[in-house]
Short mmCIF file of C-alpha atoms in Angstrom, two decimals:
data_model
loop_
_atom_site.label_atom_id
_atom_site.label_comp_id
_atom_site.label_asym_id
_atom_site.label_seq_id
_atom_site.Cartn_x
_atom_site.Cartn_y
_atom_site.Cartn_z
CA MET B 480 -85.80 -34.92 20.80
CA GLY B 481 -85.23 -31.71 19.16
CA GLU B 482 -81.74 -30.29 19.94
CA ILE B 483 -80.96 -26.47 20.54
CA LYS B 484 -78.09 -26.27 18.49
CA VAL B 485 -80.14 -27.15 15.29
CA SER B 486 -83.17 -25.25 16.45
CA PRO B 487 -84.49 -22.32 13.95
CA ASP B 488 -83.96 -19.74 16.73
CA TYR B 489 -80.32 -20.89 17.11
CA ASN B 490 -79.73 -20.92 13.38
CA TRP B 491 -81.27 -17.42 13.25
CA PHE B 492 -78.92 -16.06 15.70
CA ARG B 493 -75.85 -17.60 14.18
CA SER B 494 -76.84 -16.04 10.86
CA THR B 495 -77.86 -12.66 12.05
CA VAL B 496 -75.37 -11.79 14.87
CA PRO B 497 -71.92 -11.58 14.03
CA LEU B 498 -69.20 -12.95 16.28
CA LYS B 499 -66.45 -10.34 16.81
CA LYS B 500 -62.88 -11.29 18.14
CA ILE B 501 -61.02 -8.47 20.04
CA ILE B 502 -57.42 -8.56 21.51
CA VAL B 503 -56.79 -6.10 24.39
CA ASP B 504 -53.51 -7.55 26.06
CA ASP B 505 -50.07 -7.62 24.87
CA ASP B 506 -50.37 -11.32 24.38
CA ASP B 507 -51.81 -11.93 20.91
CA SER B 508 -53.02 -15.38 22.21
CA LYS B 509 -55.63 -13.83 24.42
CA ILE B 510 -58.48 -13.26 22.25
CA TRP B 511 -62.22 -11.81 23.60
CA SER B 512 -65.02 -13.21 21.41
CA LEU B 513 -68.52 -11.45 21.73
CA TYR B 514 -71.73 -10.98 20.31
CA ASP B 515 -72.91 -7.42 20.38
CA ALA B 516 -76.46 -6.79 19.58
CA GLY B 517 -78.77 -3.98 19.83
CA PRO B 518 -78.53 0.01 19.45
CA ARG B 519 -74.79 1.09 19.56
CA ASN B 520 -75.88 4.51 21.08
CA ILE B 521 -76.48 2.77 24.48
CA ARG B 522 -73.42 3.29 26.75
CA CYS B 523 -74.53 1.19 29.71
CA PRO B 524 -75.40 -2.21 28.02
CA LEU B 525 -76.13 -5.52 29.61
CA ILE B 526 -72.94 -7.98 29.50
CA PHE B 527 -73.48 -11.81 29.79
CA LEU B 528 -70.65 -13.74 31.25
CA PRO B 529 -70.87 -17.43 30.80
CA PRO B 530 -69.67 -20.42 32.93
CA VAL B 531 -66.31 -21.52 32.81
CA SER B 532 -64.89 -22.38 29.10
CA GLY B 533 -68.63 -21.37 28.05
CA THR B 534 -69.15 -20.02 24.74
CA ALA B 535 -70.89 -16.62 24.36
CA ASP B 536 -73.57 -18.30 22.36
CA VAL B 537 -75.16 -20.04 25.43
CA PHE B 538 -77.06 -16.49 25.69
CA PHE B 539 -78.36 -16.65 22.30
CA GLN B 540 -82.03 -16.45 23.45
CA GLN B 541 -81.44 -13.55 25.69
CA ILE B 542 -79.68 -11.77 22.84
CA LEU B 543 -82.37 -12.31 20.23
CA ALA B 544 -85.14 -11.41 22.62
CA LEU B 545 -83.57 -8.53 24.41
CA SER B 546 -82.06 -6.72 21.38
CA GLY B 547 -85.43 -7.05 19.66
CA TRP B 548 -87.00 -5.12 22.39
CA GLY B 549 -84.36 -2.33 22.15
CA TYR B 550 -81.81 -3.24 24.70
CA ARG B 551 -78.02 -3.49 23.85
CA VAL B 552 -76.81 -6.85 24.80
CA ILE B 553 -73.28 -8.19 24.82
CA ALA B 554 -72.20 -11.74 25.56
CA LEU B 555 -68.61 -12.70 26.03
CA GLN B 556 -66.26 -15.42 25.61
CA TYR B 557 -63.10 -14.74 27.68
CA PRO B 558 -59.50 -15.93 26.93
CA VAL B 559 -57.62 -18.03 29.43
CA TYR B 560 -56.52 -16.21 32.49
CA TRP B 561 -54.91 -17.88 35.37
CA ASP B 562 -56.24 -15.82 38.13
CA HIS B 563 -59.12 -13.39 38.71
CA LEU B 564 -56.94 -10.27 38.88
CA GLU B 565 -55.65 -11.04 35.42
CA PHE B 566 -59.09 -11.56 34.27
CA CYS B 567 -60.38 -8.20 35.75
CA ASP B 568 -57.58 -6.42 34.34
CA GLY B 569 -58.34 -8.01 30.81
CA PHE B 570 -62.09 -7.14 31.19
CA ARG B 571 -61.39 -3.62 32.16
CA LYS B 572 -59.34 -3.25 28.97
CA LEU B 573 -61.96 -4.61 27.05
CA LEU B 574 -64.39 -2.23 28.36
CA ASP B 575 -62.04 0.66 27.48
CA HIS B 576 -61.86 -0.71 24.17
CA LEU B 577 -65.46 -0.77 23.63
CA GLN B 578 -65.77 2.86 25.30
CA LEU B 579 -67.93 1.60 27.93
CA ASP B 580 -67.76 3.50 31.16
CA LYS B 581 -70.41 1.71 33.09
CA VAL B 582 -72.19 -1.80 32.41
CA HIS B 583 -74.72 -4.04 33.87
CA LEU B 584 -73.51 -7.72 34.41
CA PHE B 585 -75.35 -10.85 34.31
CA GLY B 586 -73.07 -13.74 35.48
CA ALA B 587 -73.90 -17.47 35.26
CA SER B 588 -71.74 -19.83 37.62
CA LEU B 589 -68.11 -18.79 37.11
CA GLY B 590 -69.41 -15.96 35.29
CA GLY B 591 -71.14 -14.73 38.34
CA PHE B 592 -68.00 -15.18 40.47
CA LEU B 593 -65.87 -13.18 37.93
CA ALA B 594 -68.41 -10.41 37.72
CA GLN B 595 -68.39 -10.02 41.52
CA LYS B 596 -64.65 -9.84 41.37
CA PHE B 597 -64.71 -7.23 38.75
CA ALA B 598 -67.04 -5.24 40.72
CA GLU B 599 -64.78 -5.34 43.82
CA TYR B 600 -61.68 -4.85 41.65
CA THR B 601 -63.16 -1.49 40.21
CA HIS B 602 -64.89 -0.12 43.42
CA LYS B 603 -62.73 2.77 43.70
CA SER B 604 -63.80 3.99 40.14
CA PRO B 605 -66.92 1.73 39.60
CA ARG B 606 -67.60 0.22 36.27
CA VAL B 607 -70.33 -2.28 37.31
CA HIS B 608 -73.81 -0.42 37.80
CA SER B 609 -75.76 -3.50 38.54
CA LEU B 610 -75.36 -7.41 38.94
CA ILE B 611 -77.72 -10.14 37.94
CA LEU B 612 -76.19 -13.63 39.33
CA CYS B 613 -77.43 -16.88 38.17
CA ASN B 614 -76.41 -20.11 40.03
CA SER B 615 -73.29 -18.29 41.23
CA PHE B 616 -70.99 -18.54 44.07
CA SER B 617 -68.70 -16.13 46.05
CA ASP B 618 -65.95 -18.68 46.86
CA THR B 619 -64.12 -21.36 44.53
CA SER B 620 -63.29 -23.63 47.30
CA ILE B 621 -66.68 -25.28 46.49
CA PHE B 622 -64.95 -26.93 43.67
CA ASN B 623 -62.18 -28.64 45.73
CA GLN B 624 -61.98 -32.12 44.02
CA THR B 625 -59.75 -35.23 44.72
CA TRP B 626 -58.85 -35.67 41.38
CA THR B 627 -56.16 -33.54 39.70
CA ALA B 628 -56.85 -31.51 36.46
CA ASN B 629 -53.49 -31.94 35.05
CA SER B 630 -54.58 -35.18 33.24
CA PHE B 631 -57.77 -33.82 31.60
CA TRP B 632 -56.18 -33.13 28.43
CA LEU B 633 -55.19 -36.76 28.12
CA MET B 634 -58.93 -37.79 28.29
CA PRO B 635 -61.10 -38.63 25.23
CA SER B 636 -64.14 -36.39 24.98
CA PHE B 637 -66.62 -39.14 25.89
CA MET B 638 -65.02 -39.36 29.19
CA LEU B 639 -64.91 -35.54 29.86
CA LYS B 640 -68.60 -35.68 29.08
CA LYS B 641 -69.28 -38.39 31.48
CA ILE B 642 -67.49 -36.41 34.24
CA VAL B 643 -69.55 -33.35 33.55
CA LEU B 644 -72.74 -35.32 33.21
CA GLY B 645 -72.09 -37.07 36.56
CA ASN B 646 -72.66 -33.48 38.23
CA PHE B 647 -76.33 -33.47 37.18
CA SER B 648 -79.16 -34.83 38.90
CA SER B 649 -79.94 -38.40 37.58
CA GLY B 650 -83.78 -38.24 37.94
CA PRO B 651 -86.06 -37.45 35.11
CA VAL B 652 -86.04 -34.01 33.32
CA ASP B 653 -88.35 -32.58 30.85
CA PRO B 654 -87.12 -32.51 27.21
CA VAL B 655 -86.28 -28.72 27.14
CA MET B 656 -83.99 -29.25 30.26
CA ALA B 657 -82.47 -32.18 28.63
CA ASP B 658 -81.66 -30.36 25.45
CA ALA B 659 -80.07 -27.33 27.60
CA ILE B 660 -77.82 -29.84 29.38
CA ASP B 661 -76.86 -31.70 25.98
CA PHE B 662 -76.10 -27.90 24.61
CA MET B 663 -73.96 -26.95 27.54
CA VAL B 664 -72.11 -30.35 27.72
CA ASP B 665 -71.09 -29.77 24.01
CA ARG B 666 -69.58 -26.42 25.06
CA VAL B 667 -68.48 -26.34 28.48
CA PHE B 668 -67.02 -28.39 31.42
CA ASP B 669 -68.51 -26.48 34.36
CA GLN B 670 -69.86 -27.85 37.69
CA SER B 671 -72.69 -25.39 38.27
CA ALA B 672 -75.06 -27.24 40.26
CA LEU B 673 -74.37 -25.54 43.79
CA SER B 674 -74.77 -26.82 47.31
CA THR B 675 -77.11 -25.53 49.81
CA GLU B 676 -74.31 -24.16 51.65
CA ALA B 677 -72.88 -22.11 48.61
CA LYS B 678 -76.45 -20.82 48.00
CA GLU B 679 -76.88 -19.64 51.62
CA GLU B 680 -73.50 -17.95 51.47
CA MET B 681 -74.59 -15.84 48.58
CA TYR B 682 -77.70 -14.91 50.41
CA LYS B 683 -75.69 -13.65 53.31
CA LEU B 684 -73.70 -11.52 51.20
CA TYR B 685 -76.41 -9.80 49.32
CA PRO B 686 -79.32 -9.78 52.16
CA SER B 687 -80.96 -6.82 50.18
CA ALA B 688 -80.90 -8.43 46.59
CA ARG B 689 -84.16 -9.40 45.00
CA ARG B 690 -84.25 -13.05 44.38
CA ALA B 691 -86.08 -14.53 41.20
CA HIS B 692 -86.96 -18.09 41.79
CA LEU B 693 -87.92 -20.49 39.17
CA LYS B 694 -89.88 -23.53 40.15
CA THR B 695 -88.12 -25.41 37.39
CA GLY B 696 -85.01 -24.82 35.08
CA GLY B 697 -82.04 -26.83 36.26
CA ASN B 698 -78.61 -25.40 36.03
CA PHE B 699 -79.09 -23.53 32.59
CA PRO B 700 -82.46 -21.51 32.85
CA TYR B 701 -81.15 -19.14 30.46
CA LEU B 702 -81.57 -21.93 27.91
CA CYS B 703 -84.35 -24.09 29.06
CA ARG B 704 -86.53 -21.22 30.71
CA SER B 705 -85.43 -18.40 28.52
CA ALA B 706 -88.73 -16.62 28.57
CA GLU B 707 -88.84 -16.43 32.49
CA VAL B 708 -85.14 -15.21 32.67
CA ASN B 709 -85.73 -12.62 30.14
CA LEU B 710 -88.71 -11.27 32.02
CA TYR B 711 -86.71 -11.21 35.27
CA VAL B 712 -83.91 -9.27 33.39
CA GLN B 713 -86.33 -6.77 32.05
CA ILE B 714 -87.94 -6.09 35.39
CA HIS B 715 -84.33 -5.58 36.81
CA LEU B 716 -83.42 -3.18 34.05
CA LEU B 717 -86.64 -1.24 34.38
CA GLN B 718 -85.37 0.67 37.26
CA PHE B 719 -82.82 2.27 35.00
CA HIS B 720 -85.15 3.46 32.32
CA GLY B 721 -84.92 7.19 31.65
CA THR B 722 -81.44 7.58 33.27
CA LYS B 723 -77.88 7.61 31.70
CA TYR B 724 -77.56 4.04 33.12
CA ALA B 725 -80.44 2.77 30.89
CA ALA B 726 -79.73 -0.40 28.93
CA ILE B 727 -82.53 0.30 26.47
CA ASP B 728 -83.11 2.71 23.64
CA PRO B 729 -85.29 5.59 25.02
CA SER B 730 -87.23 5.45 21.76
CA MET B 731 -88.53 2.00 22.81
CA VAL B 732 -89.80 3.10 26.21
CA SER B 733 -93.35 5.13 26.22
CA ALA B 734 -93.44 8.59 27.41
CA GLU B 735 -95.75 7.58 30.33
CA GLU B 736 -93.37 4.85 31.57
CA LEU B 737 -90.43 7.49 31.78
CA GLU B 738 -92.60 9.88 33.62
CA VAL B 739 -93.42 7.34 36.13
CA GLN B 740 -89.64 6.38 36.48
CA LYS B 741 -88.52 9.96 36.77
CA GLY B 742 -90.96 10.20 39.66
CA ASN B 743 -89.84 7.23 41.28
CA LEU B 744 -86.10 8.41 40.86
CA GLY B 745 -86.90 11.81 42.49
CA LEU B 746 -88.57 10.03 45.34
CA SER B 747 -85.61 7.92 45.97
CA GLN B 748 -83.26 10.96 45.87
CA GLU B 749 -85.51 13.03 48.45
CA GLU B 750 -85.42 9.97 50.71
CA GLN B 751 -81.58 9.77 50.55
#
């Protein structure tokens, strides 16, 4: 079985896209790590927020593909914050440091929860232009457990991995999905397999949102079904082409496509 972490694509990503470290808080121990790829002239890029304790490189296939097509893509790895308000304040400072007034956010699992909280936190002066949520949730109560987290640091790594693997389906999965699980277990401890109740709650909160359903893909479709995820991301961002909120370099968009988009924008403004 081939492993993602030794694949040519992953090695190419690590050798061509530098990992940057930025401190925006008074606490020097709070370090943001990020990959920033694509044209720097884009002022409304797509930012990926990973699962809990996840590393920014879990989105390497999106970074490689989307930046190659002319999009500016940033994948973050956030420092430890003990509540979502503290995170939101730190994320706002990071966007200020990067001189980004508006962004598109793609949040996976906890990253999606934090993306929603940041949109809510900045609603009076919006910083989030659009949201893409992947296997996410709106309420952290779904993670109530009978064990305590205080003893996790005492456990050897093989026991922690056993806990994480216990959250995934025990049935057969295809090799690519198995590789994705292995890759994530090496990097995160995240219960991202959502209950039906959690999914239904998200549908109620966003009744007008477009849903992109993958027949297969498991908990980490951005790893094991990256081509499909990248296509859905492009379709989502297409509506902003030709506007100041475009995440793509205008030179990468055909004149015909821009004219169609401007026409659609004019129609929508007339309807409003």
